[in-house]
Coordinates of C-alpha atoms and ligand atoms in Angstrom, one line a residue:
M1 CA 2.6 9.0 110.8
I2 CA 2.7 5.5 112.0
D3 CA -0.7 4.1 112.3
T4 CA -1.3 2.8 116.1
P5 CA -2.0 -0.9 116.3
L6 CA -5.6 -1.7 116.8
V7 CA -4.5 -4.4 119.5
E8 CA -3.3 -1.0 121.5
I9 CA -6.1 1.1 121.2
P10 CA -8.4 -0.8 124.1
K11 CA -4.9 -0.9 126.0
I12 CA -4.7 3.0 125.8
N13 CA -8.0 3.3 127.1
A14 CA -7.7 1.2 130.3
S15 CA -4.3 2.6 130.8
L16 CA -5.8 6.2 130.8
R17 CA -8.6 5.0 133.2
A18 CA -6.2 3.7 135.4
T19 CA -4.0 7.0 135.8
F20 CA -7.2 8.9 136.1
A21 CA -8.1 6.4 139.1
T22 CA -4.7 7.4 140.9
R23 CA -5.9 11.4 140.7
K24 CA -2.7 12.2 139.8
T25 CA -4.1 14.3 137.3
F26 CA -5.9 16.3 139.8
D27 CA -3.3 17.7 141.3
L28 CA -3.0 21.6 140.2
A29 CA 0.8 21.7 139.8
W30 CA 0.8 18.7 137.8
R31 CA -1.8 20.2 135.3
Q32 CA 0.3 23.6 135.2
H33 CA 3.5 21.6 134.6
Q34 CA 1.8 19.7 131.8
L35 CA 0.5 22.8 130.2
L36 CA 3.8 24.4 130.4
Q37 CA 5.5 21.5 129.0
I38 CA 2.8 22.3 126.0
S39 CA 4.3 25.7 125.4
R40 CA 7.8 24.4 125.6
M41 CA 7.0 22.2 123.0
L42 CA 5.6 24.6 120.7
Q43 CA 8.3 27.2 121.3
E44 CA 11.6 24.5 120.9
N45 CA 9.7 22.7 117.6
H46 CA 7.9 25.5 115.6
K47 CA 10.3 25.5 112.8
S48 CA 9.8 21.4 112.5
I49 CA 5.8 22.3 113.3
A50 CA 5.7 25.0 110.5
D51 CA 7.6 22.4 108.1
A52 CA 5.2 19.7 108.8
I53 CA 2.1 21.7 108.3
Y54 CA 3.8 23.2 105.0
A55 CA 4.6 19.7 103.9
D56 CA 0.8 18.7 104.7
L57 CA -1.2 21.9 103.2
G58 CA 1.5 24.0 101.6
K59 CA 0.3 26.6 104.3
P60 CA 2.7 29.7 104.5
A61 CA 4.4 29.6 107.6
F62 CA 3.3 33.1 108.5
E63 CA -0.2 31.7 108.7
V64 CA 1.0 28.8 110.8
Y65 CA 2.5 31.5 113.4
M66 CA -0.3 33.8 113.1
T67 CA -3.2 31.6 113.0
E68 CA -2.1 28.5 115.0
L69 CA 1.1 28.1 116.8
N70 CA 1.5 31.8 118.4
L71 CA -2.4 31.1 119.6
M72 CA -1.9 27.7 121.3
L73 CA 1.7 29.0 123.1
D74 CA 0.0 31.7 124.8
R75 CA -3.3 29.8 125.8
A76 CA -1.1 27.3 127.4
I77 CA 0.8 30.0 129.1
I78 CA -2.4 31.4 130.3
S79 CA -4.3 28.1 131.1
A80 CA -1.1 27.4 133.5
K81 CA -1.6 30.6 135.1
R82 CA -5.3 30.7 135.5
V83 CA -6.2 27.1 136.1
P84 CA -6.0 27.2 140.1
E85 CA -8.9 29.9 139.5
W86 CA -11.1 28.0 137.0
A87 CA -10.6 24.7 139.1
A88 CA -11.3 26.8 142.7
V89 CA -14.5 25.8 144.6
K90 CA -17.2 28.3 144.3
N91 CA -18.9 29.0 147.4
L92 CA -22.6 29.6 146.9
E93 CA -23.2 30.9 150.3
N94 CA -23.8 34.5 149.7
H95 CA -25.9 33.6 146.3
P96 CA -29.0 35.9 146.1
D97 CA -31.4 33.1 145.5
L98 CA -30.4 31.3 148.6
P99 CA -32.7 31.2 151.1
P100 CA -31.2 32.5 155.1
H101 CA -31.7 29.1 156.5
Q102 CA -29.6 27.1 153.9
K103 CA -26.6 29.6 154.2
G104 CA -25.2 27.1 156.9
W105 CA -25.4 24.0 154.7
K106 CA -22.1 25.1 152.8
P107 CA -23.3 24.9 149.2
K108 CA -20.6 24.6 146.9
V109 CA -19.9 23.7 143.5
T110 CA -16.5 22.2 142.4
P111 CA -15.2 21.8 138.9
T112 CA -14.6 18.2 138.7
P113 CA -12.7 16.6 135.9
K114 CA -14.7 14.2 134.1
G115 CA -12.3 11.2 133.6
A116 CA -10.5 9.8 130.6
V117 CA -11.5 11.9 127.5
L118 CA -11.3 11.7 123.7
V119 CA -10.2 14.5 121.3
I120 CA -10.5 14.2 117.9
S121 CA -9.0 16.7 115.5
P122 CA -9.2 17.2 111.7
W123 CA -6.6 18.1 109.4
N124 CA -7.6 21.9 108.2
Y125 CA -6.1 23.7 111.4
P126 CA -4.2 20.7 112.6
L127 CA -2.1 22.4 115.3
I128 CA -4.8 24.3 116.8
L129 CA -7.8 21.9 116.7
S130 CA -5.4 19.3 118.5
I131 CA -3.7 21.3 120.9
Q132 CA -6.7 23.7 121.8
G133 CA -8.7 20.4 123.3
T134 CA -5.3 19.1 124.7
I135 CA -4.7 22.2 126.7
G136 CA -8.7 22.3 128.0
A137 CA -8.4 18.6 128.9
I138 CA -5.2 18.9 130.9
A139 CA -6.3 22.0 132.6
A140 CA -9.2 20.4 133.7
G141 CA -7.4 17.6 135.1
C142 CA -8.4 14.7 132.7
T143 CA -6.5 12.1 131.1
L144 CA -6.7 12.3 127.4
C145 CA -6.5 10.3 124.0
L146 CA -5.6 12.6 121.1
K147 CA -6.9 11.2 117.8
L148 CA -4.9 13.4 115.1
S149 CA -6.2 13.4 111.8
E150 CA -4.8 11.0 109.2
V151 CA -5.1 13.6 106.4
T152 CA -2.3 15.8 107.7
S153 CA -0.1 12.8 108.2
N154 CA 3.1 14.8 108.2
Y155 CA 2.0 17.0 111.3
A156 CA 0.4 13.8 112.9
G157 CA 3.8 12.0 112.5
L158 CA 5.6 14.9 114.2
L159 CA 3.2 14.9 117.1
Q160 CA 3.4 11.6 117.9
Q161 CA 7.0 11.7 118.6
L162 CA 7.0 15.2 120.3
I163 CA 4.1 14.3 122.7
P164 CA 5.7 11.5 124.5
K165 CA 8.8 13.9 125.0
Y166 CA 7.1 16.3 126.6
L167 CA 4.0 15.2 128.1
D168 CA 3.2 12.7 130.6
Q169 CA 2.7 9.3 129.0
D170 CA 0.6 8.0 131.7
A171 CA -1.8 10.9 131.2
V172 CA -1.8 11.8 127.5
R173 CA -1.6 9.6 124.4
V174 CA -1.7 10.0 120.8
V175 CA -3.7 7.7 118.2
C176 CA -2.9 7.8 114.6
G177 CA -4.6 6.4 111.6
G178 CA -8.3 6.4 109.8
V179 CA -11.4 5.0 110.3
P180 CA -10.4 1.4 111.4
E181 CA -8.4 3.3 114.3
V182 CA -11.1 5.9 115.0
T183 CA -13.8 3.0 114.6
K184 CA -11.8 1.4 117.4
V185 CA -11.3 4.3 119.7
L186 CA -15.0 4.9 119.7
E187 CA -15.9 1.4 120.6
Q188 CA -14.1 2.6 124.3
K189 CA -16.0 4.2 127.1
W190 CA -14.8 8.1 127.3
D191 CA -16.0 10.4 129.6
H192 CA -16.3 13.1 127.1
I193 CA -15.3 13.3 123.6
F194 CA -14.7 16.5 121.8
Y195 CA -14.9 16.4 118.0
T196 CA -14.1 18.7 115.5
G197 CA -14.9 17.9 111.8
N198 CA -18.1 17.6 109.5
G199 CA -21.6 16.9 110.5
T200 CA -21.5 13.7 108.7
V201 CA -19.0 12.2 110.5
A202 CA -20.2 14.2 113.8
R203 CA -23.2 11.9 113.5
I204 CA -21.2 8.7 113.8
I205 CA -19.5 10.0 116.6
A206 CA -22.7 11.1 118.5
T207 CA -23.9 7.7 117.8
A208 CA -21.0 5.8 119.3
A209 CA -21.1 8.3 122.3
A210 CA -24.9 7.4 122.8
K211 CA -23.8 3.6 123.6
H212 CA -21.8 4.9 126.6
L213 CA -23.8 8.0 127.3
T214 CA -20.7 9.9 126.9
P215 CA -21.2 13.6 126.9
L216 CA -19.8 15.7 123.7
T217 CA -18.8 18.6 122.3
L218 CA -19.3 18.8 118.5
E219 CA -17.4 21.9 116.9
L220 CA -18.7 21.6 113.3
G221 CA -18.9 23.8 110.2
G222 CA -21.2 24.7 107.3
K223 CA -21.7 27.6 105.1
S224 CA -21.1 30.8 107.3
P225 CA -22.8 33.8 105.2
V226 CA -21.8 37.4 104.7
I227 CA -24.4 40.2 104.5
I228 CA -23.2 43.4 102.9
D229 CA -25.3 46.8 103.6
P230 CA -25.4 48.6 100.4
E231 CA -24.5 51.6 102.5
Y232 CA -21.0 50.4 103.5
D233 CA -17.7 51.1 102.3
M234 CA -17.3 48.3 99.3
E235 CA -13.4 48.8 99.1
L236 CA -13.0 47.7 103.2
A237 CA -15.6 45.3 102.6
A238 CA -14.0 43.3 99.7
R239 CA -10.4 43.5 101.1
R240 CA -11.9 42.2 104.6
V241 CA -14.1 39.5 103.2
L242 CA -11.5 38.3 100.8
W243 CA -8.8 38.0 103.4
G244 CA -11.0 36.0 105.3
K245 CA -11.5 33.8 102.0
I246 CA -8.1 33.2 101.2
N247 CA -6.9 32.2 104.5
N248 CA -5.8 28.6 104.4
C249 CA -7.3 28.9 100.8
G250 CA -10.8 28.9 102.1
Q251 CA -10.4 25.6 104.1
V252 CA -11.4 27.2 107.3
C253 CA -14.7 26.6 109.3
V254 CA -15.4 30.0 109.8
S255 CA -14.3 31.1 106.2
P256 CA -17.0 33.7 104.5
D257 CA -18.7 30.8 102.3
Y258 CA -21.0 33.0 100.5
A259 CA -22.1 36.6 100.5
L260 CA -25.4 38.3 100.1
V261 CA -25.5 41.3 98.2
T262 CA -28.1 44.0 96.9
P263 CA -28.4 44.2 92.7
S264 CA -27.0 47.6 93.1
T265 CA -23.8 46.6 95.0
T266 CA -22.5 43.5 93.1
A267 CA -20.3 45.1 90.5
A268 CA -19.1 47.6 92.9
F269 CA -18.2 44.7 95.6
V270 CA -16.6 42.6 92.8
E271 CA -14.3 45.3 91.5
N272 CA -13.2 46.1 94.8
L273 CA -12.7 42.1 95.4
K274 CA -10.2 42.0 92.1
K275 CA -8.6 45.2 93.3
A276 CA -7.8 43.3 96.9
C277 CA -6.9 40.2 95.1
L278 CA -4.6 41.9 92.8
S279 CA -2.6 44.1 96.0
F280 CA -2.7 40.6 97.7
Y281 CA -1.2 38.4 94.7
P282 CA 0.4 41.2 92.5
D283 CA 1.9 38.0 90.8
G284 CA -0.9 35.8 90.8
S285 CA -2.4 33.4 93.6
L286 CA -1.3 30.1 91.8
K287 CA 2.3 30.5 92.0
S288 CA 2.3 32.8 95.5
D289 CA 4.0 31.6 98.5
S290 CA 1.4 33.4 100.6
Y291 CA -1.3 31.0 99.4
T292 CA -2.2 27.5 100.9
R293 CA -2.7 24.8 98.6
I294 CA -5.8 22.3 98.8
I295 CA -4.9 19.5 101.1
N296 CA -5.7 16.6 98.7
M297 CA -6.6 15.1 95.1
Q298 CA -9.7 14.4 96.7
H299 CA -11.1 17.9 97.9
F300 CA -9.3 19.2 95.0
S301 CA -11.7 17.4 92.5
R302 CA -14.6 18.1 94.6
I303 CA -14.0 22.0 94.5
K304 CA -13.3 21.5 91.1
S305 CA -16.3 19.7 90.3
L306 CA -18.6 22.5 92.2
L307 CA -17.1 25.1 89.5
E308 CA -18.0 22.7 86.7
Q309 CA -21.5 22.2 87.9
T310 CA -22.5 25.6 88.8
R311 CA -25.1 27.8 86.5
G312 CA -23.6 30.7 87.8
K313 CA -21.2 33.1 86.6
I314 CA -17.4 33.5 87.3
L315 CA -16.7 37.4 88.0
M316 CA -13.2 36.5 89.4
G317 CA -10.3 33.9 89.5
G318 CA -11.6 30.2 88.2
G319 CA -8.0 29.4 87.5
M320 CA -6.5 26.3 88.8
D321 CA -3.2 24.3 88.6
E322 CA -4.0 20.7 89.0
T323 CA -0.5 19.3 89.6
E324 CA 0.0 21.5 92.8
R325 CA -3.6 21.7 93.7
R326 CA -4.1 25.2 93.5
I327 CA -7.1 27.1 92.6
E328 CA -7.3 30.9 92.6
P329 CA -9.4 32.9 95.0
T330 CA -12.6 32.8 92.8
V331 CA -15.8 34.5 92.8
V332 CA -19.3 33.2 91.1
L333 CA -22.4 35.2 91.0
V334 CA -25.4 32.3 91.5
K335 CA -29.1 32.2 91.4
P336 CA -30.9 30.5 94.0
G337 CA -31.0 26.8 94.0
D338 CA -27.5 26.1 92.6
V339 CA -24.8 23.8 93.6
L340 CA -22.7 26.4 95.4
L341 CA -25.3 27.2 97.8
E342 CA -25.6 23.4 99.1
S343 CA -23.1 22.5 101.1
E344 CA -20.0 23.8 102.7
T345 CA -17.8 24.9 100.0
F346 CA -14.4 24.5 102.0
G347 CA -12.1 25.9 99.4
P348 CA -11.6 29.4 98.0
I349 CA -14.8 29.9 96.3
L350 CA -16.7 33.3 97.3
T351 CA -20.4 32.7 96.1
L352 CA -22.5 35.6 95.6
M353 CA -25.9 36.0 95.6
E354 CA -28.4 38.9 95.2
V355 CA -31.3 39.6 97.2
D356 CA -33.7 42.4 97.4
D357 CA -32.8 44.0 100.6
M358 CA -31.4 43.1 103.9
R359 CA -34.6 41.5 105.6
S360 CA -34.4 39.0 102.3
A361 CA -30.7 38.1 103.6
C362 CA -32.1 37.4 107.1
E363 CA -35.1 35.4 105.6
Y364 CA -32.5 33.5 103.1
I365 CA -30.3 32.6 106.3
S366 CA -32.8 31.5 108.6
A367 CA -34.4 29.2 106.2
N368 CA -31.0 27.5 105.9
D369 CA -29.0 25.3 108.7
H370 CA -27.8 27.6 111.6
P371 CA -24.4 28.7 110.5
L372 CA -21.0 28.9 112.7
V373 CA -20.7 32.6 111.9
L374 CA -22.6 35.3 110.7
Y375 CA -20.8 38.3 109.4
L376 CA -22.2 41.5 108.8
F377 CA -20.8 44.6 107.2
T378 CA -22.9 47.6 108.5
Q379 CA -22.3 50.8 110.0
N380 CA -26.0 50.7 111.0
E381 CA -26.8 49.9 114.6
Q382 CA -30.3 49.4 114.0
L383 CA -29.6 46.9 111.0
Q384 CA -27.0 45.1 113.5
Q385 CA -29.9 44.8 115.7
D386 CA -32.4 43.2 113.2
V387 CA -30.1 41.0 111.9
R388 CA -29.3 39.6 115.7
K389 CA -33.0 39.1 116.2
L390 CA -34.0 37.6 113.0
T391 CA -31.2 34.9 112.4
M392 CA -29.3 32.4 114.5
S393 CA -25.6 31.7 114.4
G394 CA -22.6 30.7 116.4
N395 CA -20.6 33.6 116.1
L396 CA -22.3 37.1 114.8
I397 CA -19.3 39.2 113.7
F398 CA -19.6 43.0 112.3
N399 CA -17.6 44.6 109.8
D400 CA -14.6 42.0 109.5
T401 CA -13.9 38.2 108.9
F402 CA -12.0 35.5 110.9
M403 CA -10.8 38.0 114.0
Q404 CA -13.2 36.4 116.3
M405 CA -10.8 33.6 116.4
D406 CA -8.1 36.0 117.8
V407 CA -10.2 37.1 120.8
K408 CA -9.7 34.6 123.3
V409 CA -12.1 35.4 125.9
L410 CA -15.2 35.0 123.3
P411 CA -16.9 31.4 123.9
F412 CA -16.3 29.7 120.5
G413 CA -18.8 27.1 119.4
G414 CA -22.0 26.6 116.6
V415 CA -25.8 26.4 117.3
G416 CA -27.8 23.6 115.6
E417 CA -26.0 22.0 112.5
S418 CA -22.8 24.0 113.4
G419 CA -22.4 22.0 116.3
Y420 CA -22.8 22.7 120.2
G421 CA -20.4 22.9 123.1
R422 CA -18.2 25.9 123.8
Q423 CA -14.2 26.3 123.6
V424 CA -11.3 28.7 124.3
L425 CA -9.4 28.8 127.5
E426 CA -11.8 28.5 130.4
N427 CA -14.7 27.2 128.0
T428 CA -12.5 24.4 127.0
F429 CA -11.6 23.6 130.3
S430 CA -15.5 23.8 131.1
C431 CA -15.9 21.3 128.5
F432 CA -14.0 18.3 130.3
T433 CA -15.3 19.0 133.8
Y434 CA -18.7 18.9 135.6
E435 CA -19.8 21.0 138.3
R436 CA -19.8 18.6 141.4
T437 CA -21.9 20.1 143.9
S438 CA -21.7 19.5 147.8
L439 CA -23.5 20.6 150.9
D440 CA -22.9 19.8 154.6
I441 CA -26.0 20.2 156.6
P442 CA -25.4 20.9 160.5
A443 CA -26.9 18.3 162.8
E444 CA -28.1 21.5 164.9
V445 CA -31.1 22.0 162.0
E446 CA -32.4 18.9 162.7
S447 CA -35.3 20.7 165.2
K448 CA -36.2 23.3 162.2
I449 CA -36.5 20.2 159.5
Y450 CA -38.0 17.3 161.4
L451 CA -41.7 18.2 159.5
R452 CA -40.1 16.7 156.5
Y453 CA -40.3 13.0 158.0
P454 CA -43.5 10.9 157.7
P455 CA -46.2 10.4 159.1
Y456 CA -47.3 13.6 157.1
T457 CA -49.7 15.6 159.1
D458 CA -51.9 18.7 158.4
R459 CA -49.4 20.6 160.2
S460 CA -46.2 19.3 158.3
F461 CA -48.3 20.6 155.3
E462 CA -49.1 23.9 156.5
V463 CA -45.5 24.7 157.6
E464 CA -43.7 23.0 154.6
C465 CA -46.1 23.4 151.4
A466 CA -48.6 26.0 152.3
P467 CA -46.4 29.3 152.2
L468 CA -45.4 29.0 148.9
L469 CA -49.0 28.3 147.6
N470 CA -50.2 31.4 148.8
V471 CA -47.1 33.8 148.2
Q472 CA -47.9 36.8 146.0
I473 CA -46.9 36.3 142.5
P474 CA -45.8 39.8 140.8
E475 CA -47.9 41.3 138.3
S476 CA -46.5 40.8 134.9
T477 CA -46.2 43.9 132.3
L478 CA -47.7 42.3 129.6
E479 CA -51.8 42.2 130.2
G480 CA -53.9 38.6 130.4
G481 CA -52.5 35.2 129.8
L482 CA -53.9 32.4 128.0
I483 CA -56.1 31.4 130.6
P484 CA -58.4 34.4 132.0
R485 CA -58.1 35.4 135.5
G486 CA -61.1 34.2 137.6
Ligands
LIG1 P1 -10.9 14.9 108.8 O1 -11.3 14.5 107.4 O2 -9.5 15.4 109.1 O3 -12.1 14.3 110.0 C1 -12.0 14.5 111.2 C2 -11.6 13.6 112.4 O4 -12.7 12.6 111.9 C3 -10.3 12.9 111.8 O5 -9.6 12.8 112.9 C4 -10.7 11.7 111.0 O6 -10.1 10.2 111.6 C5 -12.0 11.5 112.0 N1 -12.9 10.3 111.1 C6 -13.2 10.5 109.4 N2 -14.4 9.4 109.1 C7 -14.4 8.8 110.2 C8 -15.3 7.9 110.6 N3 -16.2 7.6 109.5 N4 -15.7 7.7 111.8 C9 -15.3 8.2 112.9 N5 -14.0 9.5 112.9 C10 -13.7 9.5 111.4 O7 -11.7 16.5 109.0 P2 -12.9 17.0 108.5 O8 -14.2 16.6 109.1 O9 -12.9 17.2 106.7 O10 -13.1 18.7 108.7 C11 -13.3 19.6 108.2 C12 -14.6 20.1 108.6 O11 -14.2 20.5 110.1 C13 -15.3 21.2 107.9 O12 -16.5 20.8 107.9 C14 -15.0 22.2 109.0 O13 -16.2 23.6 108.9 C15 -15.4 21.7 110.5 N6 -14.3 22.8 111.2 C16 -15.0 22.8 112.3 C17 -14.2 23.7 113.4 C18 -14.9 24.4 114.4 O14 -14.3 24.8 115.5 N7 -16.1 24.5 114.4 C19 -13.3 23.7 113.0 C20 -12.4 23.3 112.0 C21 -13.2 22.4 111.0

């Protein structure tokens, strides 16, 4: 990876603005070609991409293909096919709320590209989190500056070479580097910023965006809980939770961070976690080539220190290999207030906390930041409804973990501390477009609207304003109101 020279950054911004001004990127055929070029880039270079991600994260190629590369290949092709539909002008002439006299005014909405946009991506899913935003920005008809994470430098270096070969350099530019480079990027005016990463940096991004009133999508993380209904099949729950946990060694925004269990189920749940772990890694996880390592020493030390500081009881795993930056899938039973319950673990630790019942689980979750995902293992539909009502989260997933990432029709994103905005396919497209509205009011209606002009008279009030004041308000189903009826 070569850091982008700081002096180049304002020039990149200016050239992307200049390209946008030509309206070249508005052309649907151009967008479709670029989107298909993304799929070609992924297909023709899949091996070097998987190798680069392995060099950065030690991520097994299987995980790269299953959870990143294939999804992006598919979504770039779908986007190329669907973009004419997404970008089509929406005619509102038959909207049920449109009064008949406005039908001839041609009310329309055109999804319109916002301009020169910025995507800032993190290291943990380097491919999906850089390419998904790129697909959305191109489909939208924007020009794009893609700021890749410096933490996954092999991947960033490879993309720095590939993107100019496959995509239109007038419209898509890559910036690499760390805080000085991203700070310079953020000084420029962008028309949308799509940031994926942690909440602390998100505040820096939001502050920089505020200076230019730039709209934002913030895809953040946090502590995603799992609730285990004591009635659920513990073997299945344990296997599915552990699979979500070991994926990318827990370095996933949707990783199950902690599980809330009732005291009667702790032992069975942990026994089944151990059983599942043994079946995933019969020769141990530390040497397994089906298990990712921790991204760097800083994160390794952070996770190690959490295990040193916890006052909880390690019930599974706990072993580590510092030279290889590997940590076993680890389960720790803690009490409220433990360090493991403070911030996102972002590693292979599953924290367990006992709660009296399912309602207490909901109360605990509600008392904390709204998570990106809430997982609930239960067959009980009433419990599913209760949890839906009593908690908030970006996604609410029943009876499995992580699989929501594979369901491309679901809008993905957080709420509160886990971020705002939605992505995947048309939702990503929508981040980078705005709904430009238009009307075309015929000259002939002048005779029907002339009363709007001054001087205002009793007659103009009578015709223009009075009718709604006398309209019959429907009775509500609830009786009374804050102000008693006279
Ligand atoms: P990171 O360290 O790679 O940072 C992300 C980006 O922010 C990088 O491009 C980096 O250059 C930039 N950055 C770093 N410091 C900055 C600063 N001071 N000012 C401006 N920009 C700066 O990645 P990370 O933040 O460690 O990513 C992990 C976090 O992302 C976790 O919290 C995870 O939950 C979250 N995440 C969320 C999603 C989602 O879709 N919701 C997906 C993946 C990760």
